[in-house]
XYZ file of C-alpha atoms in Angstrom:
416
model
C 26.250 -45.876 -10.972
C 27.209 -48.185 -13.680
C 25.027 -48.124 -16.931
C 23.633 -51.255 -18.073
C 20.449 -52.890 -19.312
C 19.602 -53.814 -15.699
C 20.230 -50.281 -14.193
C 18.208 -48.850 -17.048
C 15.356 -51.270 -16.347
C 15.445 -50.553 -12.659
C 15.312 -46.768 -13.086
C 12.413 -47.257 -15.536
C 10.417 -49.323 -12.971
C 11.270 -46.717 -10.043
C 10.444 -43.482 -11.926
C 13.943 -42.742 -12.906
C 14.616 -41.158 -9.389
C 17.869 -43.063 -8.776
C 20.167 -41.376 -11.461
C 23.108 -39.391 -10.074
C 24.979 -36.592 -11.686
C 27.257 -37.672 -14.510
C 30.172 -36.195 -12.634
C 30.988 -34.252 -9.479
C 31.226 -30.473 -9.882
C 33.969 -30.177 -7.432
C 35.285 -26.979 -5.683
C 39.074 -26.384 -6.030
C 41.515 -27.667 -3.272
C 44.741 -25.724 -2.195
C 47.018 -28.241 -4.267
C 47.093 -31.241 -6.435
C 49.677 -33.564 -7.723
C 48.721 -32.505 -11.328
C 46.550 -29.712 -12.459
C 45.206 -29.913 -15.962
C 44.193 -26.420 -17.610
C 41.314 -26.955 -19.846
C 38.219 -28.982 -19.587
C 37.538 -29.851 -23.414
C 38.059 -33.462 -24.547
C 41.860 -33.663 -24.617
C 42.165 -32.160 -20.845
C 39.509 -34.682 -19.520
C 40.954 -37.655 -21.445
C 44.170 -36.675 -19.854
C 42.733 -36.675 -16.376
C 40.989 -39.921 -17.000
C 44.182 -41.907 -18.423
C 46.050 -40.507 -15.526
C 43.890 -41.910 -12.980
C 43.017 -45.180 -14.817
C 46.285 -46.109 -16.459
C 48.807 -44.412 -14.276
C 47.122 -44.285 -10.742
C 47.431 -40.536 -10.258
C 44.229 -39.602 -9.042
C 45.154 -36.426 -7.075
C 44.281 -34.466 -10.227
C 42.181 -31.225 -11.007
C 40.635 -30.189 -14.497
C 40.312 -26.318 -14.484
C 37.757 -25.281 -17.209
C 36.976 -21.620 -17.455
C 33.462 -22.293 -18.757
C 31.291 -25.331 -18.584
C 32.183 -28.983 -19.593
C 31.336 -29.283 -23.424
C 31.200 -25.714 -24.065
C 34.435 -25.336 -26.066
C 35.909 -27.051 -29.200
C 34.850 -30.596 -28.053
C 31.128 -29.537 -28.627
C 31.903 -27.495 -31.723
C 33.369 -29.846 -34.313
C 31.814 -32.099 -36.966
C 32.359 -35.417 -34.911
C 34.673 -37.080 -37.617
C 36.980 -39.856 -36.434
C 39.564 -41.364 -38.800
C 43.162 -42.454 -38.848
C 43.892 -41.943 -42.687
C 47.251 -39.637 -42.340
C 50.127 -39.959 -44.532
C 53.260 -39.128 -42.705
C 55.353 -41.478 -40.134
C 54.847 -38.851 -37.336
C 51.173 -38.578 -37.613
C 49.747 -42.047 -38.939
C 50.777 -44.175 -35.979
C 49.431 -41.566 -33.469
C 46.021 -41.358 -35.063
C 45.909 -45.121 -35.328
C 46.406 -45.468 -31.883
C 43.537 -43.051 -31.393
C 41.248 -44.950 -33.779
C 41.908 -48.125 -31.550
C 40.911 -46.325 -28.500
C 37.971 -45.082 -30.192
C 36.692 -48.831 -30.945
C 36.666 -49.799 -27.330
C 35.899 -46.370 -25.853
C 32.321 -46.901 -24.781
C 33.134 -50.267 -23.095
C 36.148 -48.611 -21.394
C 34.409 -45.770 -19.726
C 31.103 -47.185 -19.661
C 29.353 -44.404 -21.477
C 27.392 -44.231 -24.931
C 29.486 -42.082 -27.032
C 27.607 -42.903 -30.097
C 30.958 -44.104 -31.875
C 29.854 -45.156 -35.382
C 32.245 -46.628 -37.795
C 30.286 -45.990 -40.946
C 33.462 -45.162 -43.103
C 35.239 -42.121 -44.404
C 35.666 -41.665 -48.114
C 37.949 -39.293 -49.705
C 37.212 -38.514 -53.258
C 39.758 -37.697 -56.069
C 39.186 -35.936 -59.314
C 42.241 -36.434 -61.313
C 44.950 -38.887 -62.107
C 47.668 -36.810 -59.923
C 45.289 -36.905 -56.985
C 44.598 -40.553 -57.429
C 48.364 -41.195 -57.365
C 48.458 -39.141 -54.218
C 45.698 -41.187 -52.486
C 47.299 -44.195 -53.696
C 50.609 -43.209 -51.791
C 48.642 -42.353 -48.823
C 46.766 -45.694 -48.852
C 50.047 -47.440 -49.068
C 51.554 -45.558 -46.163
C 48.390 -46.490 -44.125
C 48.708 -49.975 -45.003
C 52.429 -50.094 -43.911
C 51.416 -48.891 -40.467
C 48.532 -51.704 -40.319
C 45.665 -49.260 -40.941
C 42.820 -50.397 -43.276
C 42.466 -48.608 -46.699
C 40.773 -49.203 -50.058
C 41.500 -47.516 -53.270
C 38.038 -47.256 -55.135
C 37.585 -46.627 -58.619
C 34.551 -44.596 -59.988
C 32.216 -47.522 -60.015
C 33.109 -48.426 -56.348
C 32.163 -44.993 -55.345
C 29.121 -44.965 -57.366
C 27.944 -48.204 -55.688
C 28.384 -46.329 -52.188
C 27.490 -42.769 -52.912
C 25.165 -42.790 -55.975
C 23.769 -39.283 -55.148
C 27.166 -37.593 -55.949
C 27.860 -35.702 -59.207
C 29.999 -37.947 -61.155
C 29.999 -36.349 -64.686
C 30.421 -32.654 -63.963
C 32.671 -31.190 -66.542
C 34.796 -29.149 -63.876
C 35.213 -31.717 -61.086
C 34.345 -35.312 -62.308
C 34.762 -37.941 -59.651
C 37.396 -40.584 -60.588
C 37.353 -42.540 -57.424
C 38.236 -42.367 -53.760
C 40.172 -43.514 -50.781
C 37.974 -45.423 -48.143
C 38.891 -46.265 -44.676
C 36.000 -48.307 -43.522
C 36.850 -47.999 -39.810
C 36.573 -44.262 -39.890
C 33.281 -42.618 -38.998
C 31.492 -40.340 -36.316
C 31.297 -40.122 -32.493
C 28.983 -37.880 -30.586
C 31.132 -35.009 -29.594
C 29.581 -34.013 -26.275
C 28.979 -37.277 -25.172
C 32.719 -37.943 -25.619
C 33.336 -35.105 -23.031
C 30.627 -36.122 -20.756
C 31.982 -39.789 -20.806
C 35.474 -38.773 -20.046
C 34.324 -36.321 -17.270
C 32.315 -39.118 -15.797
C 35.226 -41.706 -15.929
C 37.707 -39.139 -14.402
C 35.302 -38.018 -11.543
C 34.484 -41.558 -10.657
C 38.276 -42.220 -10.104
C 38.640 -39.103 -7.906
C 39.537 -36.330 -10.190
C 38.426 -32.865 -9.477
C 36.410 -31.437 -12.263
C 36.270 -27.686 -11.597
C 34.217 -25.542 -13.686
C 33.874 -21.668 -14.157
C 37.419 -21.616 -12.879
C 39.658 -19.434 -15.394
C 43.506 -19.462 -15.076
C 44.826 -15.925 -14.736
C 48.400 -16.509 -14.117
C 51.291 -18.892 -13.013
C 53.044 -19.300 -9.594
C 56.862 -19.301 -9.929
C 59.458 -20.636 -7.484
C 63.274 -20.491 -8.453
C 62.098 -20.566 -12.255
C 59.724 -23.513 -11.857
C 55.868 -23.308 -12.262
C 54.353 -24.665 -8.964
C 50.727 -23.384 -9.451
C 48.148 -21.414 -11.068
C 46.265 -18.221 -10.092
C 42.678 -18.481 -10.929
C 39.275 -16.653 -10.465
C 38.557 -19.255 -7.731
C 41.714 -18.705 -5.854
C 45.489 -20.191 -5.978
C 46.037 -23.634 -6.776
C 49.443 -25.301 -6.252
C 50.611 -28.286 -8.337
C 53.460 -30.564 -8.618
C 52.997 -30.716 -12.516
C 50.712 -28.453 -14.756
C 49.449 -29.454 -18.226
C 47.967 -27.125 -20.712
C 45.118 -28.240 -23.007
C 43.514 -25.188 -24.094
C 43.391 -25.535 -27.864
C 42.767 -22.042 -29.651
C 43.788 -20.417 -26.322
C 47.094 -22.004 -26.220
C 49.134 -18.894 -27.128
C 47.398 -16.805 -24.499
C 47.931 -19.239 -21.597
C 51.496 -19.877 -22.493
C 52.060 -16.340 -22.849
C 51.332 -15.949 -19.003
C 54.339 -18.240 -18.400
C 56.655 -16.152 -20.640
C 56.245 -18.612 -23.867
C 55.790 -17.919 -27.343
C 54.395 -20.749 -29.235
C 54.514 -21.385 -33.087
C 50.701 -21.365 -33.067
C 48.126 -19.014 -34.571
C 44.454 -19.003 -33.539
C 41.766 -19.179 -36.338
C 37.951 -19.845 -36.440
C 36.694 -22.938 -38.066
C 32.981 -23.001 -38.700
C 30.575 -26.119 -38.830
C 27.100 -26.207 -40.062
C 23.890 -28.283 -39.893
C 20.829 -28.614 -42.187
C 17.424 -29.490 -41.463
C 16.717 -33.192 -40.929
C 15.985 -35.388 -43.947
C 15.694 -39.058 -44.631
C 18.780 -41.338 -44.442
C 21.027 -40.238 -47.524
C 24.743 -40.213 -46.641
C 25.977 -43.556 -45.326
C 29.294 -42.431 -44.055
C 31.641 -39.464 -44.243
C 32.443 -38.084 -47.679
C 35.272 -35.526 -48.489
C 35.446 -33.467 -51.804
C 38.889 -33.660 -53.485
C 38.538 -30.558 -55.329
C 37.920 -28.214 -52.428
C 37.963 -28.431 -48.872
C 34.425 -29.785 -48.006
C 33.330 -32.608 -45.612
C 29.768 -33.898 -44.924
C 27.984 -36.671 -43.006
C 24.681 -37.291 -41.657
C 23.562 -37.092 -37.936
C 21.300 -39.490 -36.334
C 18.695 -36.665 -36.329
C 19.053 -36.589 -40.139
C 20.780 -33.386 -40.447
C 23.653 -33.068 -42.881
C 26.771 -31.778 -40.759
C 29.512 -30.275 -42.817
C 32.449 -27.787 -42.783
C 35.531 -26.560 -44.742
C 38.342 -24.299 -44.358
C 39.207 -22.033 -41.460
C 38.118 -18.456 -41.711
C 41.640 -17.342 -42.759
C 42.129 -14.705 -40.252
C 43.346 -14.663 -36.610
C 40.445 -14.574 -34.085
C 39.435 -15.605 -30.448
C 35.768 -15.289 -31.591
C 33.490 -18.490 -31.629
C 31.760 -17.219 -34.756
C 32.569 -16.723 -38.455
C 32.231 -14.654 -41.444
C 29.725 -15.025 -44.368
C 32.307 -15.392 -47.064
C 33.204 -18.871 -45.694
C 29.755 -19.830 -45.221
C 29.381 -19.005 -49.185
C 32.525 -21.022 -50.020
C 31.544 -24.068 -47.839
C 28.095 -24.081 -49.327
C 29.605 -23.627 -52.955
C 31.850 -26.842 -52.277
C 28.771 -28.893 -51.369
C 26.744 -27.657 -54.329
C 29.750 -28.922 -56.565
C 29.841 -32.132 -54.934
C 26.082 -32.818 -54.646
C 23.728 -29.971 -56.128
C 20.614 -31.284 -54.468
C 22.142 -30.036 -51.256
C 20.824 -26.529 -52.425
C 17.345 -27.654 -51.736
C 17.957 -27.778 -47.866
C 17.663 -25.130 -45.376
C 20.629 -24.417 -43.105
C 19.712 -24.374 -39.734
C 22.575 -22.939 -37.890
C 26.387 -22.575 -37.934
C 29.076 -22.217 -35.085
C 32.702 -21.798 -34.781
C 35.643 -23.245 -32.607
C 39.027 -21.585 -32.113
C 41.707 -23.786 -33.778
C 45.068 -23.777 -32.556
C 46.835 -23.896 -35.868
C 50.422 -25.128 -35.723
C 52.921 -23.960 -38.279
C 53.486 -27.494 -40.017
C 49.843 -28.604 -39.390
C 50.663 -31.229 -36.744
C 50.315 -31.232 -32.975
C 52.554 -30.632 -29.952
C 52.761 -32.961 -26.889
C 55.867 -31.936 -24.962
C 57.445 -30.601 -21.866
C 58.017 -26.723 -22.184
C 61.118 -24.834 -21.419
C 59.518 -23.959 -18.157
C 59.864 -26.562 -15.578
C 56.806 -27.988 -14.354
C 54.702 -26.861 -17.268
C 53.646 -29.331 -20.150
C 52.036 -28.501 -23.430
C 49.315 -30.235 -25.586
C 48.260 -28.019 -28.310
C 48.513 -27.243 -32.114
C 45.878 -29.542 -33.225
C 44.658 -27.770 -36.394
C 41.917 -29.841 -37.978
C 42.677 -33.023 -36.319
C 41.722 -32.407 -32.539
C 38.418 -34.202 -31.989
C 39.720 -37.351 -33.812
C 42.716 -37.398 -31.744
C 41.096 -37.063 -28.398
C 41.591 -40.533 -26.949
C 45.274 -40.756 -28.082
C 46.022 -37.241 -27.188
C 44.757 -37.722 -23.585
C 46.671 -41.063 -23.184
C 49.836 -39.776 -24.614
C 49.701 -36.593 -22.605
C 48.897 -38.407 -19.488
C 51.875 -40.775 -20.184
C 54.210 -37.634 -20.454
C 52.856 -36.223 -17.198
C 53.167 -39.314 -15.344
C 56.599 -40.480 -16.691
C 58.250 -37.442 -17.947
C 59.115 -39.045 -21.368
C 56.871 -38.917 -24.608
C 54.778 -41.859 -25.620
C 56.468 -43.809 -28.503
C 53.537 -42.938 -31.054
C 53.829 -39.243 -30.043
C 57.529 -38.929 -29.988
C 57.721 -36.994 -32.973
C 55.376 -34.254 -31.659
C 58.414 -32.200 -30.061
C 57.831 -28.520 -29.458
C 61.600 -27.870 -30.590
C 61.051 -29.472 -33.923
C 60.290 -25.911 -35.259
C 63.777 -24.722 -34.219
C 65.585 -27.965 -35.467
C 63.580 -28.459 -38.818
C 62.354 -31.799 -37.774
C 58.601 -30.612 -39.055
C 55.708 -33.174 -39.790
C 54.272 -31.160 -42.605
C 50.954 -32.585 -43.564
C 50.341 -30.619 -46.654
C 47.323 -28.301 -46.895
C 46.883 -28.412 -43.004
C 49.066 -25.605 -41.811
C 47.952 -22.162 -40.609
C 48.958 -20.024 -43.621
C 46.449 -19.085 -46.024
C 48.477 -20.218 -48.986
C 48.083 -23.672 -47.848
C 44.402 -23.769 -48.225
């Protein structure tokens, strides 16, 4: 069923009895052309674009839990393309362009809201760094505005501008950035892929790989053996574990990243605001809750929960930026398992194991990359060559020295 004003009106008049499930909860078949391990945003987007753009429909997405239960539903919903380095900026701008037409493309309301992303700066040196980033963005055709103190005050008068420790001097603004409803993104891609014949198999955990003559030809799962011509991994924080089953050791560490939401209040924050003197970012949901986060917890873990020290650190960042946040009650927090690469940038590449392809190392940038990640990974699986905007995301760059080091985004605690 295609969603439209007419279909909504028809269902309203008939008691909403005609709605069908958003996607088919399929049983696994014996073999597919492509098997994608991981039913998060990146895996579902890959399956969607394989079917839609490359005509490969004999595809299965294997999810060990349920759709929307992993990192795709555990982030702070921010989308942006305000990166600095040549390897990252064109890729994230490709994602931004796909975000802008996403809801019309897969006919689902993902609540994409381009309300703007504002990065604050607090010193002359930081202003110069943001000016450099803004210029790099413009060289890649990306919108950016360097605001002075008065420009920021006009947008966000509720911030603390005159604090003796962290006075706000200005900010770098990307007006096209904003937020999207994270679980709706997963549901939309799942629906679009399922409608094109992709099997979405939930509660199907991969326990091993089938090998023949050195090539991966299938997977062992809790729901039986499934053969495949090609296998793509998009399992985020579990990348090292799954790759280890194939004998691969990845340059990735798994860390917990917490997110938080407050009680609902009247509209206050117009867009996304990030604190330049600490790692803190905040926006306001449509329900009125303030959604915010900060650094990873700083220790390796596969647990989807965090520690109180980071809760305190994140709340301190919010208090330094806008002290009135201390009057709000914190409703809940949650954690996602981040696959932190050693240079803070992702990997989309073939692995040394024939037939096995890798999508990993997303660090803090996983959700905002979802459309471009899926498109570029689908391109790689379909054509066996990297998409031009993802050509720098090679796995062997850690051996060759061609790193894409976005400062402050790597896995080592000294970079935070």
